[in-house]
Rosetta silent file (secondary structure, phi, psi, omega in degrees, C-alpha in Angstrom):
SEQUENCE: MPKRDGVCLLGLVRSLCLLVSVALLGCAGSLAAQTKPENPFYARVNTFGVFGAYSADSSHFVLGYARNRKLLNIGVVYSRNLKLGSIVSWQYNVELLPVALESDPVVHSVVRQQTPTVEVFVSDFRQPSACVGSSLAYSNTLANGLTYSGTESTTCKRTWTVGEAFSPIGLQWNFRPRHRLQPVVIGHGGYMYSTQAIPVDYAGSFNFTFDLGAGLEFYRSNSRSIRADYRYHHISNHGTANTNPGIDNGVFQVTYAFGR
SCORE:     score description
SCORE:     0.000 S_00000001
   1 L     0.000  -50.309 -173.730   -0.016    0.050    0.010 S_00000001
   2 H   -70.835  -23.754  177.989    2.650    2.617    0.673 S_00000001
   3 H   -71.674  -34.901  177.949    4.405    1.869   -2.507 S_00000001
   4 H   -70.457  -35.698  173.680    1.103    2.203   -4.450 S_00000001
   5 H   -57.645  -41.019  179.969    0.321    5.447   -2.540 S_00000001
   6 H   -65.979  -37.906  179.575    3.547    6.808   -3.685 S_00000001
   7 H   -65.348  -45.145  177.669    2.946    5.994   -7.214 S_00000001
   8 H   -58.624  -47.114  179.613   -0.574    7.632   -7.125 S_00000001
   9 H   -61.900  -36.238 -176.379    1.023   10.725   -5.407 S_00000001
  10 H   -74.171  -38.709  170.319    3.720   10.958   -8.102 S_00000001
  11 H   -57.428  -41.612  179.486    0.942   10.742  -10.812 S_00000001
  12 H   -63.620  -53.830  175.828   -1.075   13.504   -9.139 S_00000001
  13 H   -52.545  -45.627  171.970    1.971   15.691   -9.049 S_00000001
  14 H   -51.890  -54.432 -177.349    2.695   15.136  -12.759 S_00000001
  15 H   -50.103  -43.692  177.291   -0.952   15.909  -13.597 S_00000001
  16 H   -59.968  -47.593  173.887   -0.741   19.177  -11.556 S_00000001
  17 H   -58.668  -37.695  176.486    2.413   20.302  -13.362 S_00000001
  18 H   -70.149  -32.266  174.103    0.836   19.667  -16.727 S_00000001
  19 H   -72.789  -33.909  169.135   -2.119   21.648  -15.808 S_00000001
  20 H   -59.762  -43.091 -174.598    0.034   24.573  -14.585 S_00000001
  21 H   -64.977  -45.293 -175.996    2.026   24.410  -17.748 S_00000001
  22 H   -67.546  -36.648  178.106   -1.052   24.617  -19.928 S_00000001
  23 H   -58.924  -52.345  177.056   -2.533   27.410  -17.872 S_00000001
  24 H   -52.235  -42.475 -176.638    0.750   29.397  -18.186 S_00000001
  25 H   -68.918  -36.075 -171.974    0.949   28.964  -21.840 S_00000001
  26 H   -74.621  -30.927  176.735   -2.684   30.104  -22.217 S_00000001
  27 H   -68.709  -43.783 -178.071   -1.905   33.227  -20.098 S_00000001
  28 H   -68.823  -33.289  174.054    1.108   34.030  -22.075 S_00000001
  29 H   -66.266  -46.492 -172.690   -0.862   33.678  -25.384 S_00000001
  30 H   -66.569  -37.966  173.444   -3.532   35.864  -24.057 S_00000001
  31 H   -64.766  -30.978  171.870   -1.086   38.603  -22.935 S_00000001
  32 H   -68.288  -39.905  175.182    0.594   38.460  -26.307 S_00000001
  33 H   -67.587  -29.266  177.082   -2.721   38.989  -27.937 S_00000001
  34 H   -78.489  -41.926  179.374   -3.419   42.003  -25.726 S_00000001
  35 H   -70.857  -28.485 -179.406   -0.101   43.709  -26.230 S_00000001
  36 L   -57.238  121.342 -174.928   -0.165   43.123  -29.978 S_00000001
  37 L   -66.193  133.314 -173.393   -1.211   46.523  -31.584 S_00000001
  38 L   -73.517  -32.255  176.257   -4.600   46.453  -33.142 S_00000001
  39 L  -113.177  112.188  174.957   -3.476   48.831  -35.898 S_00000001
  40 L   -77.641   -1.976 -176.353    0.118   48.160  -37.109 S_00000001
  41 L  -100.510  135.975  171.763    0.057   51.479  -39.066 S_00000001
  42 L   -94.504   80.396 -178.184    0.872   54.837  -37.567 S_00000001
  43 L  -149.874  162.294  178.762   -1.765   56.641  -39.469 S_00000001
  44 L  -126.538  151.111  171.844   -5.113   58.265  -39.204 S_00000001
  45 L   -73.478  -57.007  175.205   -8.347   58.470  -41.223 S_00000001
  46 E  -116.936  136.738 -176.380   -9.162   62.109  -40.137 S_00000001
  47 E  -133.104  135.012  175.091   -6.470   64.408  -38.788 S_00000001
  48 E  -122.364  146.957 -179.792   -6.730   67.932  -37.138 S_00000001
  49 E  -161.764  171.078  178.906   -3.908   70.054  -36.157 S_00000001
  50 E  -130.422  141.687 -175.853   -2.526   73.557  -35.225 S_00000001
  51 E  -143.016  159.365  164.262    0.728   74.921  -36.667 S_00000001
  52 E  -122.649  139.925  174.396    3.163   77.831  -36.613 S_00000001
  53 E  -143.443  148.011 -174.842    5.368   78.881  -39.477 S_00000001
  54 E  -142.934  148.224  170.829    8.132   81.523  -39.946 S_00000001
  55 E  -139.353  126.661 -179.297   10.471   82.741  -42.568 S_00000001
  56 L   -86.925   -8.108 -178.087   13.215   85.377  -41.793 S_00000001
  57 L  -161.221  163.608  173.550   14.096   86.354  -45.375 S_00000001
  58 E  -136.302  156.341  170.846   13.109   86.147  -48.950 S_00000001
  59 L  -161.643 -175.514 -168.985   15.160   86.232  -52.279 S_00000001
  60 L   -79.293   78.814 -173.663   14.943   85.233  -55.954 S_00000001
  61 L   -79.642  -55.111 -175.978   14.515   81.345  -55.287 S_00000001
  62 L  -137.326  -53.996 -174.482   12.389   80.607  -58.458 S_00000001
  63 L  -122.392  -33.488  177.441    9.706   83.162  -59.322 S_00000001
  64 L   -81.627  150.955 -174.050    9.843   86.033  -56.831 S_00000001
  65 L  -120.215  -14.488  178.497   12.013   89.172  -56.997 S_00000001
  66 E   -72.994  126.671 -174.751   11.008   90.854  -53.613 S_00000001
  67 L  -111.912  162.203  173.996   13.891   90.462  -51.214 S_00000001
  68 L    59.754   30.163  174.658   14.167   90.754  -47.505 S_00000001
  69 L   -93.780  142.602 -176.296   10.522   89.945  -46.818 S_00000001
  70 E  -126.600  147.533 -174.587    9.485   87.963  -43.738 S_00000001
  71 E  -114.268  129.120  159.929    6.507   85.650  -43.067 S_00000001
  72 E  -142.811  123.474 -164.402    4.801   84.619  -39.883 S_00000001
  73 E  -126.428  143.046  172.021    1.809   82.386  -40.057 S_00000001
  74 E  -135.319  135.677 -177.737   -0.496   80.613  -37.364 S_00000001
  75 E  -162.616 -175.802  179.705   -3.167   78.299  -38.558 S_00000001
  76 E  -122.596  156.712 -175.751   -5.134   75.120  -38.430 S_00000001
  77 E  -137.768  146.731  171.652   -4.936   72.004  -40.708 S_00000001
  78 E  -130.904  138.358 -174.859   -7.280   69.095  -41.634 S_00000001
  79 E  -126.575  139.392  173.384   -6.110   65.891  -43.403 S_00000001
  80 E  -120.717  123.587  176.037   -8.139   63.058  -44.941 S_00000001
  81 E   -73.747  122.207 -179.703   -6.434   59.761  -45.691 S_00000001
  82 E   -91.476  -50.751  175.590   -7.144   58.705  -49.275 S_00000001
  83 E  -145.935  125.117  176.247   -4.961   55.620  -49.585 S_00000001
  84 E  -107.181  115.794 -178.395   -3.017   53.720  -47.022 S_00000001
  85 L  -122.969  178.162  179.347   -0.280   51.133  -48.189 S_00000001
  86 L   -78.376  -14.877  174.709    2.709   49.575  -46.512 S_00000001
  87 L   -95.015  -47.034 -174.777    4.995   52.207  -48.255 S_00000001
  88 E  -146.238  144.422  175.409    3.168   55.324  -48.340 S_00000001
  89 E  -104.758  113.736 -171.806    0.061   57.048  -46.816 S_00000001
  90 E  -101.778  125.355 -175.819   -1.614   59.433  -49.345 S_00000001
  91 E  -134.083  145.774  162.005   -3.668   62.228  -47.829 S_00000001
  92 E   -83.250  137.007 -170.364   -5.761   65.349  -48.846 S_00000001
  93 E  -137.317  126.327 -177.382   -4.557   68.326  -46.774 S_00000001
  94 E  -129.528  134.364 -174.127   -6.197   71.763  -46.327 S_00000001
  95 E  -123.075  137.843  179.833   -4.726   74.587  -44.398 S_00000001
  96 E  -123.180  125.799  179.730   -6.561   77.789  -42.921 S_00000001
  97 E  -120.435   91.685  171.304   -4.438   80.742  -41.684 S_00000001
  98 E   -59.030  -33.582  178.694   -6.437   83.248  -39.751 S_00000001
  99 E  -117.139  105.074 -179.704   -3.201   84.950  -38.981 S_00000001
 100 E  -124.542  102.569 -174.094   -0.928   85.512  -42.022 S_00000001
 101 E  -106.092  132.202  175.640    1.639   88.264  -41.397 S_00000001
 102 E  -128.670  139.165 -179.706    4.096   89.605  -44.188 S_00000001
 103 E  -107.465  119.727 -176.121    6.828   92.050  -43.419 S_00000001
 104 E  -117.342  141.200  169.812    8.381   94.594  -45.988 S_00000001
 105 E   -64.299  131.439 -175.104   11.440   96.721  -45.705 S_00000001
 106 E  -114.620  116.344 -178.267   10.630  100.495  -45.792 S_00000001
 107 E   -80.078  113.367  174.532   13.014  103.089  -47.322 S_00000001
 108 E  -100.183  112.434 -176.448   12.900  106.270  -45.187 S_00000001
 109 E  -104.334  128.256  172.148   14.198  109.065  -47.412 S_00000001
 110 E  -125.782  103.199 -174.807   15.275  112.523  -46.357 S_00000001
 111 E  -102.324  120.464 -175.788   16.341  115.109  -48.948 S_00000001
 112 E  -114.337  103.982 -171.966   17.710  118.415  -47.596 S_00000001
 113 E   -94.398  135.277 -174.384   17.944  120.841  -50.515 S_00000001
 114 E  -106.884  -33.421  177.808   20.299  123.965  -50.086 S_00000001
 115 E  -143.159  145.287   13.526   20.040  125.638  -53.461 S_00000001
 116 L   -86.329   -8.111  174.778   18.193  127.233  -55.211 S_00000001
 117 L  -136.741  158.894 -178.074   15.978  127.232  -52.135 S_00000001
 118 L   -86.256  115.559  171.632   16.245  125.601  -48.808 S_00000001
 119 E  -138.665  156.502  177.797   13.778  122.845  -48.582 S_00000001
 120 E  -122.769  126.866  169.577   13.364  119.373  -46.833 S_00000001
 121 E  -104.728  125.473 -175.240   11.594  116.373  -48.554 S_00000001
 122 E  -126.698  137.060 -176.434   10.610  113.282  -46.577 S_00000001
 123 E  -152.696  151.409  173.243    9.204  110.194  -48.114 S_00000001
 124 E  -130.648  132.914 -177.446    8.714  106.406  -47.186 S_00000001
 125 E  -152.607  152.692  172.776    8.371  103.859  -49.906 S_00000001
 126 L  -103.148  139.892 -177.557    8.775  100.105  -50.429 S_00000001
 127 L  -125.730  152.347  179.611   10.926   98.718  -53.225 S_00000001
 128 L   -58.722  -37.661 -171.619   11.520   95.073  -54.545 S_00000001
 129 L   -86.874  168.224  175.154   15.052   95.125  -53.645 S_00000001
 130 L   -69.123  159.607 -171.703   16.404   95.130  -50.030 S_00000001
 131 L   -93.919  124.399  175.472   16.778   98.400  -48.185 S_00000001
 132 L  -128.254  131.535 -178.399   20.318   99.643  -47.590 S_00000001
 133 L   -68.441  148.930  174.392   20.998  102.992  -45.623 S_00000001
 134 E  -161.380  163.784  178.048   23.074  105.556  -47.292 S_00000001
 135 E  -147.143  132.285  172.445   24.022  109.294  -47.172 S_00000001
 136 E  -149.001  161.500 -179.243   25.281  111.388  -50.120 S_00000001
 137 E  -110.020  137.517 -177.977   25.673  115.004  -51.356 S_00000001
 138 E  -128.416  157.533  173.803   24.339  115.897  -54.870 S_00000001
 139 E  -154.836  120.035 -171.255   24.708  118.947  -57.215 S_00000001
 140 E  -132.254  121.862  172.242   22.922  119.163  -60.486 S_00000001
 141 E  -103.023  127.993 -173.673   22.957  122.109  -62.884 S_00000001
 142 L   -92.903  162.875 -178.296   20.156  122.439  -65.361 S_00000001
 143 L   -53.249  -33.054  175.194   20.232  123.973  -68.875 S_00000001
 144 L   -75.195    2.650  176.429   18.793  127.150  -67.526 S_00000001
 145 L    97.491  -15.466 -173.987   21.633  127.742  -65.236 S_00000001
 146 L   -66.960  135.877  175.024   19.801  126.707  -62.034 S_00000001
 147 E  -117.967  121.271  169.463   21.895  124.520  -59.600 S_00000001
 148 E   -98.230  114.027  177.203   20.190  122.042  -57.448 S_00000001
 149 E  -138.001  162.469 -179.136   22.394  120.841  -54.508 S_00000001
 150 E   164.710 -155.776  173.360   21.961  119.405  -51.047 S_00000001
 151 E  -129.182  151.240 -170.990   22.183  116.078  -49.266 S_00000001
 152 E  -134.370  114.576  178.167   20.071  112.934  -49.506 S_00000001
 153 E  -117.119  137.334  173.182   20.080  110.307  -46.599 S_00000001
 154 E  -116.863  141.373  177.365   18.255  107.006  -46.391 S_00000001
 155 E  -126.671  170.329  179.623   17.465  104.807  -43.321 S_00000001
 156 E  -116.889  131.600  164.846   15.569  101.450  -43.248 S_00000001
 157 E  -124.436 -166.651 -171.710   12.501  100.598  -41.272 S_00000001
 158 E  -150.711  144.768 -170.624   10.116   97.682  -41.484 S_00000001
 159 E  -131.912  136.182  175.102    6.355   97.494  -41.677 S_00000001
 160 E  -108.246  134.924  177.620    4.100   94.246  -40.902 S_00000001
 161 E  -117.211  133.816 -169.625    0.942   93.693  -42.875 S_00000001
 162 E   -98.469  142.323 -176.873   -1.987   91.574  -41.482 S_00000001
 163 E  -152.192 -175.454  175.654   -3.695   89.202  -43.636 S_00000001
 164 E  -141.986  145.854 -174.595   -5.404   85.836  -43.907 S_00000001
 165 E  -134.023  158.006  172.084   -4.823   82.748  -46.146 S_00000001
 166 E  -145.007  131.312  177.363   -6.595   79.633  -47.258 S_00000001
 167 E  -131.899   94.557 -174.288   -5.163   76.678  -49.059 S_00000001
 168 E   -85.295   -7.074  179.108   -7.936   74.346  -50.052 S_00000001
 169 E  -117.317  117.923 -171.663   -5.872   72.309  -52.494 S_00000001
 170 E  -159.097  150.260  173.090   -3.230   70.294  -50.764 S_00000001
 171 E  -133.644  145.504  177.501   -1.584   66.800  -50.760 S_00000001
 172 E  -141.365  130.214  179.378    0.510   65.042  -48.254 S_00000001
 173 E  -115.966  121.129  177.871    2.523   61.837  -48.527 S_00000001
 174 E  -104.767  120.850 -173.757    3.852   59.915  -45.471 S_00000001
 175 E  -100.934  152.559 -176.740    6.402   57.257  -46.237 S_00000001
 176 L    54.216   55.512  176.043    6.979   54.145  -44.093 S_00000001
 177 L   -58.980   -3.959  169.252    3.654   54.367  -42.272 S_00000001
 178 L   -92.838    8.850 -174.316    4.483   51.420  -40.066 S_00000001
 179 L  -112.619  162.070  177.269    7.133   53.266  -38.338 S_00000001
 180 L   -74.643  -34.092 -175.021    6.790   56.140  -35.710 S_00000001
 181 E  -104.318  116.387 -166.913    9.308   58.486  -37.546 S_00000001
 182 E  -124.972  132.892  169.565    7.899   59.070  -41.198 S_00000001
 183 E   -81.496  129.112 -178.306    9.534   61.157  -43.967 S_00000001
 184 E  -117.462  140.369  167.586    6.833   63.623  -45.434 S_00000001
 185 E  -118.124  138.800 -178.128    6.324   65.439  -48.791 S_00000001
 186 E  -151.684  139.858  179.622    3.634   68.081  -48.753 S_00000001
 187 E  -148.633  156.749 -173.976    2.273   70.770  -51.057 S_00000001
 188 E  -147.537  162.877  174.024   -0.628   73.294  -51.240 S_00000001
 189 E  -139.655  127.257 -174.010   -2.308   75.756  -53.520 S_00000001
 190 E  -169.392 -142.993 -176.722   -4.486   78.832  -52.378 S_00000001
 191 E  -153.524  161.842  175.824   -4.695   82.584  -51.883 S_00000001
 192 E  -132.186  134.710  173.404   -3.770   85.259  -49.249 S_00000001
 193 E  -118.183  130.986 -176.858   -5.698   88.466  -48.622 S_00000001
 194 E  -122.597  165.549 -175.227   -3.980   91.291  -46.848 S_00000001
 195 L   -72.133  -24.165  177.421   -5.050   94.757  -45.442 S_00000001
 196 L  -145.474  173.005 -174.985   -2.795   96.646  -47.930 S_00000001
 197 L   -65.382  139.346  170.887   -0.932   95.809  -51.094 S_00000001
 198 L  -133.608  153.050   -8.851    2.186   93.530  -50.769 S_00000001
 199 L   -88.930   10.384  173.952    5.122   93.500  -51.168 S_00000001
 200 L  -142.902  164.588  176.984    5.170   97.029  -52.712 S_00000001
 201 L   -58.663  156.314  178.518    2.605   99.685  -53.385 S_00000001
 202 L    60.503   12.065  172.751    0.294   99.013  -56.318 S_00000001
 203 L   -92.405   -8.237  169.794    0.978   95.158  -56.176 S_00000001
 204 L   107.522  148.049  171.420   -2.471   94.213  -55.058 S_00000001
 205 L   -95.912  -12.278  175.542   -3.875   93.015  -51.654 S_00000001
 206 E  -109.932  130.522  178.719   -5.107   89.615  -53.109 S_00000001
 207 E  -133.762  162.554  164.774   -2.408   87.200  -54.019 S_00000001
 208 E   -99.474  149.772  177.246   -2.289   83.578  -54.991 S_00000001
 209 E  -133.401  151.309  167.399    0.008   81.081  -53.064 S_00000001
 210 E  -146.543  158.230  172.040    1.591   77.723  -53.448 S_00000001
 211 E  -151.108  160.975 -178.553    4.184   75.829  -51.493 S_00000001
 212 E  -150.800  132.453 -178.303    6.016   72.599  -51.675 S_00000001
 213 E  -161.165 -172.807 -178.895    8.214   71.001  -49.048 S_00000001
 214 E  -147.182  155.476 -177.817    9.521   68.050  -47.084 S_00000001
 215 E  -173.842 -155.669 -176.106   10.023   67.056  -43.516 S_00000001
 216 E  -131.157  139.219  170.412    9.602   64.429  -40.736 S_00000001
 217 E  -118.322  130.433  174.952    6.432   63.409  -38.698 S_00000001
 218 E  -112.829  121.625 -179.113    7.031   61.718  -35.399 S_00000001
 219 E   -88.780  116.195  168.210    3.962   59.691  -33.907 S_00000001
 220 L   -68.153  -36.060  167.202    3.801   59.783  -30.227 S_00000001
 221 L  -149.869 -168.411  177.474    1.000   57.323  -30.533 S_00000001
 222 L   -75.364   -7.519 -172.631   -1.318   56.151  -33.280 S_00000001
 223 L  -113.247  -20.642 -175.937   -3.551   59.225  -32.763 S_00000001
 224 E  -128.721  142.527 -178.737   -0.972   62.061  -31.975 S_00000001
 225 E  -152.720  168.340  177.209    2.023   63.254  -33.793 S_00000001
 226 E  -131.845  120.476  171.720    4.423   66.332  -34.264 S_00000001
 227 E  -109.458  134.836  174.575    5.580   67.320  -37.777 S_00000001
 228 E  -115.517  123.335 -177.604    8.438   69.517  -38.774 S_00000001
 229 E  -146.858  156.472  179.710    8.878   70.611  -42.421 S_00000001
 230 E  -124.187  135.365 -174.267   10.623   73.188  -44.618 S_00000001
 231 E  -134.099  147.827  161.787    8.888   74.459  -47.574 S_00000001
 232 E   -81.005  123.931 -171.006    9.311   76.756  -50.674 S_00000001
 233 E  -121.811  125.761 -173.565    6.624   79.309  -50.481 S_00000001
 234 E  -118.190  131.063  173.104    5.455   81.612  -53.248 S_00000001
 235 E  -123.277  130.869  176.717    3.190   84.731  -53.124 S_00000001
 236 E  -162.812  144.482 -177.848    2.158   86.419  -56.354 S_00000001
 237 L   -87.889    0.592  167.894   -0.834   88.368  -57.727 S_00000001
 238 L    59.883   33.632  173.013   -0.370   86.609  -61.146 S_00000001
 239 L    77.549   20.600 -174.989   -0.581   90.022  -63.065 S_00000001
 240 L   -94.745    3.772  178.926   -3.972   90.999  -61.682 S_00000001
 241 L  -123.925  176.608  178.787   -2.355   94.242  -60.297 S_00000001
 242 L   -69.446  -32.564  177.823   -0.117   96.990  -61.885 S_00000001
 243 L  -127.651  141.872 -173.747    2.964   95.529  -60.261 S_00000001
 244 L  -146.793   65.518  172.819    3.883   91.925  -59.506 S_00000001
 245 L   -63.424  -33.167 -179.301    7.359   91.304  -58.071 S_00000001
 246 L    86.580  152.840  169.135    6.397   88.137  -56.280 S_00000001
 247 E  -132.558  130.976  170.639    7.794   86.745  -53.111 S_00000001
 248 E  -114.940  120.337 -179.423    9.818   83.527  -52.503 S_00000001
 249 E  -128.944  148.428  164.134   10.503   82.454  -48.949 S_00000001
 250 E   -85.517  100.811 -174.722   11.929   79.472  -47.304 S_00000001
 251 E   -98.099  128.031  169.084    9.326   78.577  -44.609 S_00000001
 252 E   -99.721  123.971 -173.583    9.956   76.509  -41.545 S_00000001
 253 E  -130.698  140.981  178.286    6.709   75.020  -40.021 S_00000001
 254 E  -124.414  128.735 -173.095    5.870   72.917  -37.021 S_00000001
 255 E  -128.593  136.926  172.078    2.487   71.207  -36.629 S_00000001
 256 E  -109.282  116.349 -171.089    0.806   69.269  -33.821 S_00000001
 257 E  -117.909  160.569 -177.214   -1.659   66.890  -35.046 S_00000001
 258 E  -157.829  159.471 -179.718   -4.189   64.578  -33.612 S_00000001
 259 E   156.934 -160.363  174.969   -7.157   62.414  -34.754 S_00000001
 260 L  -151.849    0.000    0.000   -8.125   58.748  -35.565 S_00000001
């Protein structure tokens, strides 16, 4: 009887060990199923966001000729995912800028005439080229014998123009959508309306805009991300006003996005 009891006890222990092993394997499988992400893509169907953008200077990149112009934009963005694949996420993108500020250099000119009469002429104007301060003396004799002489000095100031902009046509491509860090290519077309003509007088207050750039988007989770991109940005009235120098800027933009 003691020997038989020992055999029974040993069999019972083996059975208990087998049951524990099966239970542990089941728990491990259940935990693995719970920790496995439901969506392997870092992408959203609908995306909302807020952004800020700034450019410290302009030059003749491609189309624009107005130099030393600055831009400061604050706005909101909406994106709709059109096609999601393992390589690229293709999205429709629209941006609204309730705050679109543009800054122009202003030439402040003071002419002090000495002959034939003593007079002072003061003027402020904006020119397509960058403002450079200077001071010089002049003397011009006309055919009638009158001589005009004096000094002319110019200094530089800056003025900011308030406006708003809307870019209803836009596309965004996110590459490697299975990864948290994704390269991005983005572009838009739209318009900008300002409270006065930009970038010079008689250039018009209604302008068309377009931009094209690239950057990186980091997904903190499947629903939230931060994007930083650098864009070529163009402003032009497309010949609808008397003067159209156009503005080319390199704009740096940061966007905080969320959605699902």
